[in-house]
Amino acid sequence: MAARSSEVAPAQEPGSDLVTQDGRTSIADVVVAKIAGIAAREVAGVHQLGGGASRALGGLRERLPGVGSQSPSTGVRVEVGQVQAAVDINLVVEYGVPIVGLADEVRASVIERVEDLTGLEVTEVNISVDDVYLDDGGDTDDESPPAR
Amino acid sequence: MTEPVDQGGSAQPTPVAAPAVVTRRPAEARVAAARAAANAAGPAGASRRTVPASSVPPGPAGGVREGASQPTAAAVAPSSVDPGLASDRAQVKEHNRRLIGRVARRGRAAASSATQATAAVASSAAQTAQQAGGQVTGAARDLARHAPTGADLAAGARDPAGPAVQAARAAGGATSAVASRVAGATSQRAAQVRDRVTPDVDLQALAEEVRGVPGVVRLAADAAGTAAAALPGRVRGVSLDDDELEVHVVADYGTHLPALLADVLGVVRRYSAGRTPVAVVADVIVPDQAPDAASQARDEEGGPVSPGPSTPAA
């Protein structure tokens, strides 16, 4: 994500762990994006993160030796303010999972994780379901290659 | 060059060649006499030698020789040599002598004309040099005469150029002001750089202590360049300027970042020497992806310290 970092002003949010007597602390965007991405992937029913382009690139990357799989921040876009953050997530759901309930779960997971680890208040989590994954072979999700 | 030679050739030979002519006159007379004898002896000069030797009777030839009163011919004649042949020899001798005389005369004339020519050339060169000098001095005089006019012209040109000069002066003043401002900023910048090069903060010790904070994987020199490490004495991930001491760290995923930042900030504050301490989490290292790592991280999220089994990937 962008190298832009959010400045967390001291003593603005009474309950925040980021409050400091003097000095400044900040958390980079990519940190929030990675945390949100990991939190979203942990929810059962989420097959993959990322839109069409990033998934195509991710599929390409998985075939290249030594490059590794997707970055944890793939499919996640964040806007980080001083004490608040907004998260946008693109994901692919598995077929058969109720999407509305899944979205609520993802939203809750992301909010909980980001607020817990970074001390930022998550104001909104916008979820976009880009695709549905059909598990044809009946194998486990992680071992079967993405069908699309 | 040709003209002096002609002059010398025409003027000089008369006095020089006069004695030669005087001394040679008897010889020429003799030669003329011998020629007359030869003509009388034979009609063609080419057959002169054969004709007297074979068919000419000795009588008339001898008479001619007597009339010419030639001593050599007369001395030779009494000998056994044929008198016609003797006269021929005398003619040849005379001819040779005449030739030699002519050559000598010409040589002398050439020499004298050469000296004359040299003299003439020298004199003409001197004249030319004098003339040239005169011209040069004349030109110099003319120039000197025209110089005041040039100065007047320049003075006249200065007046219309007045506004331009003023504008140029104003532009120069503005330029110098800008230059001085730039120089001031540059010197300030140089002072900053000097301070950075020789920082009053033990950055290495600071970096070591920050690395020891639980959850910190390493210091980060992030893309923003705020923690550059280019200058000598610099530490990667630590940025120092007049106002702030800033440290960028990479944390383990799952670490409670506010606590980590508070710890790091405490360390930085101890080293900051009056500057504002700044702590930034630039990145997190996710242990090997995958749900199990994430769940492991979730298990650990209660405490700020995460044990470091995670392999810090670049």
Tab-separated table of C-alpha atoms in Angstrom:
chain	number	residue	atom	x	y	z
A	1	MET	CA	0.000	0.000	0.000
A	2	ALA	CA	1.029	3.567	0.099
A	3	ALA	CA	3.940	4.639	2.210
A	4	ARG	CA	1.821	7.339	3.746
A	5	SER	CA	1.756	7.027	7.477
A	6	SER	CA	-0.840	8.203	9.878
A	7	GLU	CA	0.137	10.511	12.623
A	8	VAL	CA	-1.402	9.703	15.950
A	9	ALA	CA	-1.655	12.811	18.030
A	10	PRO	CA	-1.089	12.330	21.715
A	11	ALA	CA	-3.817	12.791	24.302
A	12	GLN	CA	-6.693	13.048	21.891
A	13	GLU	CA	-8.578	9.911	22.724
A	14	PRO	CA	-8.764	9.288	26.470
A	15	GLY	CA	-9.187	5.558	26.226
A	16	SER	CA	-6.618	5.032	23.485
A	17	ASP	CA	-3.379	3.195	24.057
A	18	LEU	CA	-1.707	5.616	21.689
A	19	VAL	CA	-1.892	8.389	24.219
A	20	THR	CA	1.530	9.583	25.165
A	21	GLN	CA	2.729	12.442	27.298
A	22	ASP	CA	4.954	13.904	24.654
A	23	GLY	CA	6.296	12.802	21.374
A	24	ARG	CA	4.510	11.370	18.411
A	25	THR	CA	3.676	7.865	17.387
A	26	SER	CA	2.259	6.683	14.123
A	27	ILE	CA	1.345	3.503	12.351
A	28	ALA	CA	1.892	3.110	8.651
A	29	ASP	CA	-0.943	2.339	6.265
A	30	VAL	CA	0.551	-0.928	5.236
A	31	VAL	CA	0.504	-2.096	8.812
A	32	VAL	CA	-3.231	-1.491	9.095
A	33	ALA	CA	-3.820	-3.088	5.698
A	34	LYS	CA	-1.911	-6.217	6.597
A	35	ILE	CA	-3.709	-6.588	9.893
A	36	ALA	CA	-7.107	-6.086	8.257
A	37	GLY	CA	-6.262	-8.559	5.487
A	38	ILE	CA	-5.209	-11.249	7.902
A	39	ALA	CA	-8.306	-10.693	9.988
A	40	ALA	CA	-10.540	-11.006	6.943
A	41	ARG	CA	-8.877	-14.226	5.754
A	42	GLU	CA	-9.443	-15.864	9.105
A	43	VAL	CA	-13.206	-15.785	8.660
A	44	ALA	CA	-14.578	-19.096	7.456
A	45	GLY	CA	-16.187	-18.763	4.021
A	46	VAL	CA	-13.738	-16.228	2.688
A	47	HIS	CA	-11.891	-17.933	-0.116
A	48	GLN	CA	-9.550	-15.227	-1.228
A	49	LEU	CA	-8.945	-11.514	-1.018
A	50	GLY	CA	-8.492	-9.138	-3.881
A	51	GLY	CA	-10.265	-7.962	-6.978
A	52	GLY	CA	-9.930	-9.371	-10.448
A	53	ALA	CA	-6.649	-7.743	-11.321
A	54	SER	CA	-4.888	-8.440	-8.080
A	55	ARG	CA	-6.133	-12.016	-8.094
A	56	ALA	CA	-4.855	-12.517	-11.625
A	57	LEU	CA	-1.503	-11.143	-10.567
A	58	GLY	CA	-1.648	-13.265	-7.448
A	59	GLY	CA	-2.287	-16.377	-9.503
A	60	LEU	CA	0.665	-15.477	-11.627
A	61	ARG	CA	2.801	-14.887	-8.589
A	62	GLU	CA	1.926	-18.258	-7.116
A	63	ARG	CA	3.295	-19.946	-10.208
A	64	LEU	CA	6.576	-18.112	-10.027
A	65	PRO	CA	9.145	-19.814	-7.864
A	66	GLY	CA	10.611	-17.792	-5.093
A	67	VAL	CA	8.119	-14.999	-5.228
A	68	GLY	CA	5.710	-16.419	-2.732
A	69	SER	CA	1.999	-16.019	-2.479
A	70	GLN	CA	-0.071	-12.920	-2.081
A	71	SER	CA	0.839	-10.229	0.316
A	72	PRO	CA	-1.425	-10.069	3.354
A	73	SER	CA	-2.502	-6.622	2.267
A	74	THR	CA	-3.779	-7.779	-1.101
A	75	GLY	CA	-7.353	-6.746	-1.678
A	76	VAL	CA	-7.337	-4.296	1.208
A	77	ARG	CA	-7.333	-0.536	0.940
A	78	VAL	CA	-7.140	1.609	4.027
A	79	GLU	CA	-7.383	5.230	4.884
A	80	VAL	CA	-5.743	6.016	8.161
A	81	GLY	CA	-6.350	9.226	10.001
A	82	GLN	CA	-4.905	10.418	13.247
A	83	VAL	CA	-6.914	8.147	15.483
A	84	GLN	CA	-9.285	6.557	13.033
A	85	ALA	CA	-9.100	4.212	10.098
A	86	ALA	CA	-11.411	3.160	7.292
A	87	VAL	CA	-10.986	-0.151	5.508
A	88	ASP	CA	-12.177	-1.329	2.094
A	89	ILE	CA	-11.969	-5.045	1.346
A	90	ASN	CA	-12.489	-6.963	-1.888
A	91	LEU	CA	-12.948	-10.691	-1.465
A	92	VAL	CA	-14.131	-13.925	-3.030
A	93	VAL	CA	-16.599	-15.978	-1.063
A	94	GLU	CA	-17.059	-19.698	-1.184
A	95	TYR	CA	-20.217	-20.954	-2.708
A	96	GLY	CA	-22.903	-21.830	-0.252
A	97	VAL	CA	-22.008	-19.340	2.419
A	98	PRO	CA	-24.589	-16.658	3.160
A	99	ILE	CA	-22.893	-13.547	1.964
A	100	VAL	CA	-24.585	-11.069	4.246
A	101	GLY	CA	-23.665	-13.010	7.342
A	102	LEU	CA	-20.155	-13.490	6.043
A	103	ALA	CA	-19.766	-9.765	5.489
A	104	ASP	CA	-20.855	-9.063	9.023
A	105	GLU	CA	-18.345	-11.556	10.321
A	106	VAL	CA	-15.545	-10.079	8.256
A	107	ARG	CA	-16.437	-6.606	9.388
A	108	ALA	CA	-16.444	-7.583	13.010
A	109	SER	CA	-13.179	-9.475	12.718
A	110	VAL	CA	-11.404	-6.612	11.001
A	111	ILE	CA	-12.656	-4.042	13.451
A	112	GLU	CA	-11.710	-6.130	16.415
A	113	ARG	CA	-8.235	-6.961	15.133
A	114	VAL	CA	-7.289	-3.528	13.917
A	115	GLU	CA	-8.539	-1.756	16.980
A	116	ASP	CA	-6.877	-4.304	19.180
A	117	LEU	CA	-3.476	-4.243	17.558
A	118	THR	CA	-3.149	-0.662	16.461
A	119	GLY	CA	-5.256	1.301	18.853
A	120	LEU	CA	-6.979	3.025	15.964
A	121	GLU	CA	-10.716	3.363	15.885
A	122	VAL	CA	-12.156	1.691	12.801
A	123	THR	CA	-14.945	3.855	11.538
A	124	GLU	CA	-16.083	1.763	8.615
A	125	VAL	CA	-15.343	-1.479	6.833
A	126	ASN	CA	-16.650	-1.601	3.293
A	127	ILE	CA	-16.836	-5.097	1.886
A	128	SER	CA	-17.132	-5.881	-1.779
A	129	VAL	CA	-17.775	-9.483	-2.802
A	130	ASP	CA	-16.205	-9.832	-6.206
A	131	ASP	CA	-16.742	-13.493	-6.920
A	132	VAL	CA	-17.999	-16.816	-5.702
A	133	TYR	CA	-15.664	-19.739	-5.552
A	134	LEU	CA	-17.076	-23.131	-6.517
A	135	ASP	CA	-15.300	-25.971	-4.817
A	136	ASP	CA	-15.660	-28.658	-7.486
A	137	GLY	CA	-13.276	-31.348	-6.341
A	138	GLY	CA	-14.376	-31.351	-2.754
A	139	ASP	CA	-10.824	-30.869	-1.557
A	140	THR	CA	-9.863	-28.461	1.114
A	141	ASP	CA	-9.697	-24.832	0.150
A	142	ASP	CA	-6.041	-24.313	0.623
A	143	GLU	CA	-4.866	-27.192	-1.520
A	144	SER	CA	-7.092	-26.806	-4.527
A	145	PRO	CA	-5.976	-24.229	-7.012
A	146	PRO	CA	-8.324	-21.354	-7.568
A	147	ALA	CA	-10.815	-22.387	-10.195
A	148	ARG	CA	-11.088	-19.025	-11.677
B	1	MET	CA	65.066	42.184	-60.429
B	2	THR	CA	65.199	42.359	-64.155
B	3	GLU	CA	65.365	46.095	-64.338
B	4	PRO	CA	68.525	46.618	-62.255
B	5	VAL	CA	70.248	43.831	-64.130
B	6	ASP	CA	69.600	45.571	-67.398
B	7	GLN	CA	70.790	48.858	-66.020
B	8	GLY	CA	73.929	47.329	-64.647
B	9	GLY	CA	74.571	45.432	-67.837
B	10	SER	CA	74.306	48.521	-69.928
B	11	ALA	CA	76.130	50.921	-67.631
B	12	GLN	CA	78.926	48.882	-66.193
B	13	PRO	CA	80.690	46.977	-68.944
B	14	THR	CA	82.004	50.027	-70.716
B	15	PRO	CA	84.633	51.045	-68.146
B	16	VAL	CA	85.458	47.522	-67.058
B	17	ALA	CA	85.652	45.992	-70.521
B	18	ALA	CA	87.574	48.822	-72.050
B	19	PRO	CA	91.038	47.549	-71.122
B	20	ALA	CA	90.079	44.083	-72.226
B	21	VAL	CA	89.044	45.418	-75.543
B	22	VAL	CA	92.235	47.411	-75.794
B	23	THR	CA	94.431	44.472	-75.012
B	24	ARG	CA	92.488	42.176	-77.211
B	25	ARG	CA	92.337	44.368	-80.245
B	26	PRO	CA	95.453	43.009	-81.912
B	27	ALA	CA	94.136	39.519	-81.387
B	28	GLU	CA	90.862	40.406	-82.963
B	29	ALA	CA	92.628	41.974	-85.833
B	30	ARG	CA	94.624	38.821	-86.164
B	31	VAL	CA	91.532	36.744	-86.064
B	32	ALA	CA	89.892	38.905	-88.656
B	33	ALA	CA	92.921	38.526	-90.820
B	34	ALA	CA	92.916	34.809	-90.313
B	35	ARG	CA	89.252	34.718	-91.192
B	36	ALA	CA	89.869	36.647	-94.326
B	37	ALA	CA	92.611	34.209	-95.181
B	38	ALA	CA	90.349	31.276	-94.483
B	39	ASN	CA	87.604	32.766	-96.598
B	40	ALA	CA	90.033	33.263	-99.352
B	41	ALA	CA	91.281	29.733	-98.960
B	42	GLY	CA	87.882	28.026	-98.895
B	43	PRO	CA	84.270	29.050	-99.480
B	44	ALA	CA	82.771	26.991	-96.556
B	45	GLY	CA	83.937	27.132	-92.963
B	46	ALA	CA	83.000	23.514	-92.406
B	47	SER	CA	85.299	22.250	-95.132
B	48	ARG	CA	88.054	24.553	-94.024
B	49	ARG	CA	90.226	21.862	-92.617
B	50	THR	CA	89.913	19.378	-95.469
B	51	VAL	CA	90.056	21.798	-98.303
B	52	PRO	CA	93.503	23.372	-97.619
B	53	ALA	CA	94.987	20.011	-96.729
B	54	SER	CA	94.101	18.318	-99.978
B	55	SER	CA	93.349	20.576	-102.948
B	56	VAL	CA	94.469	24.118	-102.148
B	57	PRO	CA	97.823	24.931	-103.613
B	58	PRO	CA	100.398	26.108	-101.064
B	59	GLY	CA	101.292	29.243	-102.917
B	60	PRO	CA	98.385	31.587	-102.205
B	61	ALA	CA	97.906	30.255	-98.680
B	62	GLY	CA	101.454	31.012	-97.808
B	63	GLY	CA	101.137	34.476	-99.291
B	64	VAL	CA	98.181	35.242	-97.194
B	65	ARG	CA	99.973	33.955	-94.147
B	66	GLU	CA	102.915	36.232	-94.858
B	67	GLY	CA	100.624	39.201	-95.384
B	68	ALA	CA	98.914	38.611	-92.068
B	69	SER	CA	102.354	38.593	-90.444
B	70	GLN	CA	101.376	35.958	-87.894
B	71	PRO	CA	104.334	35.039	-85.717
B	72	THR	CA	103.011	31.699	-84.530
B	73	ALA	CA	101.981	30.677	-87.981
B	74	ALA	CA	105.312	31.835	-89.292
B	75	ALA	CA	107.136	29.946	-86.570
B	76	VAL	CA	105.164	26.854	-87.208
B	77	ALA	CA	105.305	27.180	-90.937
B	78	PRO	CA	109.031	26.447	-91.370
B	79	SER	CA	108.498	23.077	-89.646
B	80	SER	CA	107.240	20.023	-91.397
B	81	VAL	CA	103.618	20.777	-90.461
B	82	ASP	CA	101.322	21.612	-93.258
B	83	PRO	CA	100.988	25.441	-93.389
B	84	GLY	CA	97.147	25.302	-93.933
B	85	LEU	CA	96.723	23.130	-90.890
B	86	ALA	CA	98.886	25.486	-88.865
B	87	SER	CA	96.772	28.430	-89.845
B	88	ASP	CA	93.701	26.501	-88.860
B	89	ARG	CA	95.162	25.801	-85.464
B	90	ALA	CA	95.906	29.432	-85.018
B	91	GLN	CA	92.346	30.267	-85.941
B	92	VAL	CA	91.065	27.757	-83.441
B	93	LYS	CA	93.295	29.187	-80.762
B	94	GLU	CA	92.188	32.652	-81.529
B	95	HIS	CA	88.573	31.596	-81.472
B	96	ASN	CA	89.078	29.934	-78.130
B	97	ARG	CA	90.747	32.976	-76.728
B	98	ARG	CA	87.972	35.135	-77.956
B	99	LEU	CA	85.417	32.850	-76.445
B	100	ILE	CA	87.260	32.868	-73.156
B	101	GLY	CA	87.434	36.629	-73.224
B	102	ARG	CA	83.771	36.889	-73.956
B	103	VAL	CA	82.913	34.527	-71.195
B	104	ALA	CA	85.106	36.419	-68.790
B	105	ARG	CA	83.580	39.669	-69.834
B	106	ARG	CA	80.129	38.319	-69.391
B	107	GLY	CA	81.061	36.852	-66.045
B	108	ARG	CA	82.456	40.126	-64.895
B	109	ALA	CA	79.438	41.966	-66.157
B	110	ALA	CA	77.164	39.454	-64.453
B	111	ALA	CA	79.061	39.819	-61.220
B	112	SER	CA	78.930	43.581	-61.328
B	113	SER	CA	75.288	43.540	-62.309
B	114	ALA	CA	74.600	41.126	-59.483
B	115	THR	CA	76.242	43.429	-56.981
B	116	GLN	CA	74.398	46.322	-58.495
B	117	ALA	CA	71.193	44.381	-58.385
B	118	THR	CA	71.799	43.531	-54.765
B	119	ALA	CA	72.471	47.134	-54.020
B	120	ALA	CA	69.422	48.190	-55.954
B	121	VAL	CA	67.288	45.634	-54.176
B	122	ALA	CA	68.648	46.745	-50.854
B	123	SER	CA	68.029	50.352	-51.654
B	124	SER	CA	64.558	49.660	-52.946
B	125	ALA	CA	63.835	47.588	-49.877
B	126	ALA	CA	65.040	50.422	-47.741
B	127	GLN	CA	62.886	52.774	-49.702
B	128	THR	CA	59.927	50.495	-49.358
B	129	ALA	CA	60.559	50.166	-45.660
B	130	GLN	CA	60.789	53.900	-45.348
B	131	GLN	CA	57.631	54.350	-47.329
B	132	ALA	CA	55.869	51.721	-45.275
B	133	GLY	CA	57.047	53.349	-42.092
B	134	GLY	CA	55.809	56.651	-43.352
B	135	GLN	CA	52.472	55.118	-44.198
B	136	VAL	CA	52.252	53.433	-40.827
B	137	THR	CA	53.035	56.610	-39.022
B	138	GLY	CA	50.562	58.393	-41.251
B	139	ALA	CA	47.916	55.818	-40.473
B	140	ALA	CA	48.723	56.084	-36.793
B	141	ARG	CA	48.406	59.794	-37.060
B	142	ASP	CA	45.075	59.394	-38.809
B	143	LEU	CA	43.942	56.993	-36.141
B	144	ALA	CA	45.000	59.405	-33.450
B	145	ARG	CA	43.088	62.053	-35.267
B	146	HIS	CA	39.992	59.818	-35.458
B	147	ALA	CA	40.246	58.536	-31.893
B	148	PRO	CA	38.467	61.498	-30.314
B	149	THR	CA	35.586	60.971	-32.706
B	150	GLY	CA	35.331	57.305	-31.573
B	151	ALA	CA	35.283	58.399	-27.984
B	152	ASP	CA	32.540	60.869	-28.805
B	153	LEU	CA	30.594	58.107	-30.481
B	154	ALA	CA	30.986	55.895	-27.443
B	155	ALA	CA	29.875	58.726	-25.202
B	156	GLY	CA	26.863	59.233	-27.428
B	157	ALA	CA	26.022	55.549	-27.280
B	158	ARG	CA	26.215	55.564	-23.518
B	159	ASP	CA	23.257	57.858	-23.177
B	160	PRO	CA	20.665	55.761	-25.035
B	161	ALA	CA	22.061	52.712	-23.209
B	162	GLY	CA	21.320	54.367	-19.862
B	163	PRO	CA	17.971	52.655	-19.142
B	164	ALA	CA	19.388	49.324	-20.238
B	165	VAL	CA	22.290	49.792	-17.879
B	166	GLN	CA	19.933	50.684	-15.073
B	167	ALA	CA	17.758	47.653	-15.778
B	168	ALA	CA	20.805	45.436	-15.897
B	169	ARG	CA	21.961	46.907	-12.610
B	170	ALA	CA	18.550	46.270	-11.043
B	171	ALA	CA	18.527	42.729	-12.379
B	172	GLY	CA	21.998	42.222	-10.994
B	173	GLY	CA	20.849	43.474	-7.623
B	174	ALA	CA	17.869	41.127	-7.616
B	175	THR	CA	20.086	38.269	-8.693
B	176	SER	CA	22.575	38.985	-5.977
B	177	ALA	CA	19.776	39.179	-3.404
B	178	VAL	CA	18.437	35.820	-4.529
B	179	ALA	CA	21.939	34.445	-4.579
B	180	SER	CA	22.606	35.634	-1.062
B	181	ARG	CA	19.318	34.149	0.097
B	182	VAL	CA	20.155	30.873	-1.579
B	183	ALA	CA	23.617	30.996	-0.092
B	184	GLY	CA	22.137	31.551	3.343
B	185	ALA	CA	19.762	28.648	2.947
B	186	THR	CA	22.586	26.534	1.631
B	187	SER	CA	24.797	27.363	4.567
B	188	GLN	CA	21.937	26.552	6.926
B	189	ARG	CA	21.430	23.301	5.136
B	190	ALA	CA	25.148	22.650	5.302
B	191	ALA	CA	25.066	23.262	9.035
B	192	GLN	CA	22.220	20.791	9.352
B	193	VAL	CA	24.103	18.260	7.342
B	194	ARG	CA	27.168	18.840	9.482
B	195	ASP	CA	25.101	18.255	12.573
B	196	ARG	CA	23.792	15.102	11.059
B	197	VAL	CA	27.201	13.932	10.085
B	198	THR	CA	28.446	14.423	13.620
B	199	PRO	CA	25.344	13.836	15.682
B	200	ASP	CA	25.284	14.582	19.363
B	201	VAL	CA	23.220	11.449	19.895
B	202	ASP	CA	24.685	7.996	20.161
B	203	LEU	CA	22.557	6.560	17.417
B	204	GLN	CA	24.127	3.132	17.504
B	205	ALA	CA	23.262	2.694	21.171
B	206	LEU	CA	19.761	3.978	20.504
B	207	ALA	CA	19.317	1.504	17.672
B	208	GLU	CA	20.533	-1.346	19.825
B	209	GLU	CA	18.155	-0.466	22.596
B	210	VAL	CA	15.196	-0.093	20.225
B	211	ARG	CA	15.935	-3.498	18.741
B	212	GLY	CA	15.733	-4.868	22.231
B	213	VAL	CA	12.153	-3.694	22.682
B	214	PRO	CA	9.773	-6.692	22.647
B	215	GLY	CA	7.961	-7.021	19.324
B	216	VAL	CA	10.485	-5.073	17.325
B	217	VAL	CA	11.917	-7.143	14.502
B	218	ARG	CA	14.284	-4.577	13.152
B	219	LEU	CA	14.610	-0.921	12.328
B	220	ALA	CA	13.054	0.137	9.059
B	221	ALA	CA	14.428	2.497	6.504
B	222	ASP	CA	11.149	3.108	4.798
B	223	ALA	CA	10.373	4.500	1.429
B	224	ALA	CA	9.684	7.956	2.808
B	225	GLY	CA	13.390	8.359	3.385
B	226	THR	CA	12.883	9.855	6.802
B	227	ALA	CA	15.162	7.228	8.211
B	228	ALA	CA	17.856	7.385	5.619
B	229	ALA	CA	21.219	5.888	6.303
B	230	ALA	CA	23.317	7.495	3.626
B	231	LEU	CA	25.432	9.798	5.735
B	232	PRO	CA	28.385	8.525	7.723
B	233	GLY	CA	27.595	7.803	11.313
B	234	ARG	CA	24.003	7.208	10.399
B	235	VAL	CA	21.944	4.271	11.467
B	236	ARG	CA	19.357	2.656	9.297
B	237	GLY	CA	15.916	3.478	10.592
B	238	VAL	CA	16.959	6.428	12.740
B	239	SER	CA	16.423	9.973	11.578
B	240	LEU	CA	17.858	12.941	13.396
B	241	ASP	CA	17.370	16.614	12.721
B	242	ASP	CA	17.219	19.794	14.754
B	243	ASP	CA	13.695	19.201	16.024
B	244	GLU	CA	13.016	15.519	16.055
B	245	LEU	CA	14.564	12.166	16.702
B	246	GLU	CA	12.595	9.639	14.744
B	247	VAL	CA	12.786	5.868	14.793
B	248	HIS	CA	11.019	3.549	12.374
B	249	VAL	CA	10.549	-0.049	13.363
B	250	VAL	CA	9.203	-3.221	11.852
B	251	ALA	CA	7.075	-5.140	14.297
B	252	ASP	CA	5.940	-8.711	14.579
B	253	TYR	CA	2.373	-9.297	13.579
B	254	GLY	CA	0.237	-9.685	16.630
B	255	THR	CA	2.173	-7.313	18.757
B	256	HIS	CA	0.049	-4.774	20.528
B	257	LEU	CA	1.319	-1.800	18.586
B	258	PRO	CA	0.369	1.007	20.995
B	259	ALA	CA	2.331	-0.673	23.751
B	260	LEU	CA	5.243	-1.266	21.420
B	261	LEU	CA	5.151	2.347	20.317
B	262	ALA	CA	5.078	3.500	23.912
B	263	ASP	CA	8.125	1.377	24.706
B	264	VAL	CA	10.020	2.584	21.671
B	265	LEU	CA	9.034	6.156	22.359
B	266	GLY	CA	10.348	5.855	25.909
B	267	VAL	CA	13.699	4.699	24.598
B	268	VAL	CA	13.839	7.432	21.989
B	269	ARG	CA	12.942	10.060	24.540
B	270	ARG	CA	15.892	9.124	26.659
B	271	TYR	CA	18.192	9.704	23.712
B	272	SER	CA	16.454	12.663	22.152
B	273	ALA	CA	18.366	15.380	24.040
B	274	GLY	CA	15.506	17.822	24.016
B	275	ARG	CA	14.135	16.911	20.615
B	276	THR	CA	10.643	15.595	20.052
B	277	PRO	CA	10.728	11.802	20.065
B	278	VAL	CA	8.865	10.126	17.232
B	279	ALA	CA	8.134	6.430	16.939
B	280	VAL	CA	6.658	4.894	13.801
B	281	VAL	CA	5.600	1.366	13.013
B	282	ALA	CA	6.496	1.153	9.374
B	283	ASP	CA	5.569	-2.453	8.726
B	284	VAL	CA	4.586	-5.707	10.313
B	285	ILE	CA	6.044	-9.088	9.603
B	286	VAL	CA	3.397	-11.718	9.123
B	287	PRO	CA	4.639	-15.137	10.117
B	288	ASP	CA	4.346	-17.356	7.052
B	289	GLN	CA	0.843	-16.322	6.047
B	290	ALA	CA	-1.878	-18.866	6.262
B	291	PRO	CA	-4.725	-19.192	8.739
B	292	ASP	CA	-2.747	-21.127	11.305
B	293	ALA	CA	-0.166	-18.378	11.646
B	294	ALA	CA	-2.960	-15.876	11.905
B	295	SER	CA	-4.696	-17.889	14.515
B	296	GLN	CA	-1.435	-18.234	16.366
B	297	ALA	CA	-1.123	-14.507	16.239
B	298	ARG	CA	-4.670	-14.243	17.492
B	299	ASP	CA	-3.773	-16.431	20.406
B	300	GLU	CA	-0.953	-14.140	21.271
B	301	GLU	CA	-2.783	-10.918	20.887
B	302	GLY	CA	-3.481	-10.555	24.559
B	303	GLY	CA	0.092	-9.748	25.454
B	304	PRO	CA	2.314	-7.119	23.911
B	305	VAL	CA	5.203	-9.516	23.694
B	306	SER	CA	5.242	-11.995	20.903
B	307	PRO	CA	7.812	-14.730	21.047
B	308	GLY	CA	9.891	-14.620	17.952
B	309	PRO	CA	9.475	-17.905	16.186
B	310	SER	CA	8.460	-15.933	13.174
B	311	THR	CA	10.952	-15.828	10.387
B	312	PRO	CA	11.408	-12.201	9.482
B	313	ALA	CA	10.991	-12.100	5.776
B	314	ALA	CA	12.348	-9.228	3.858
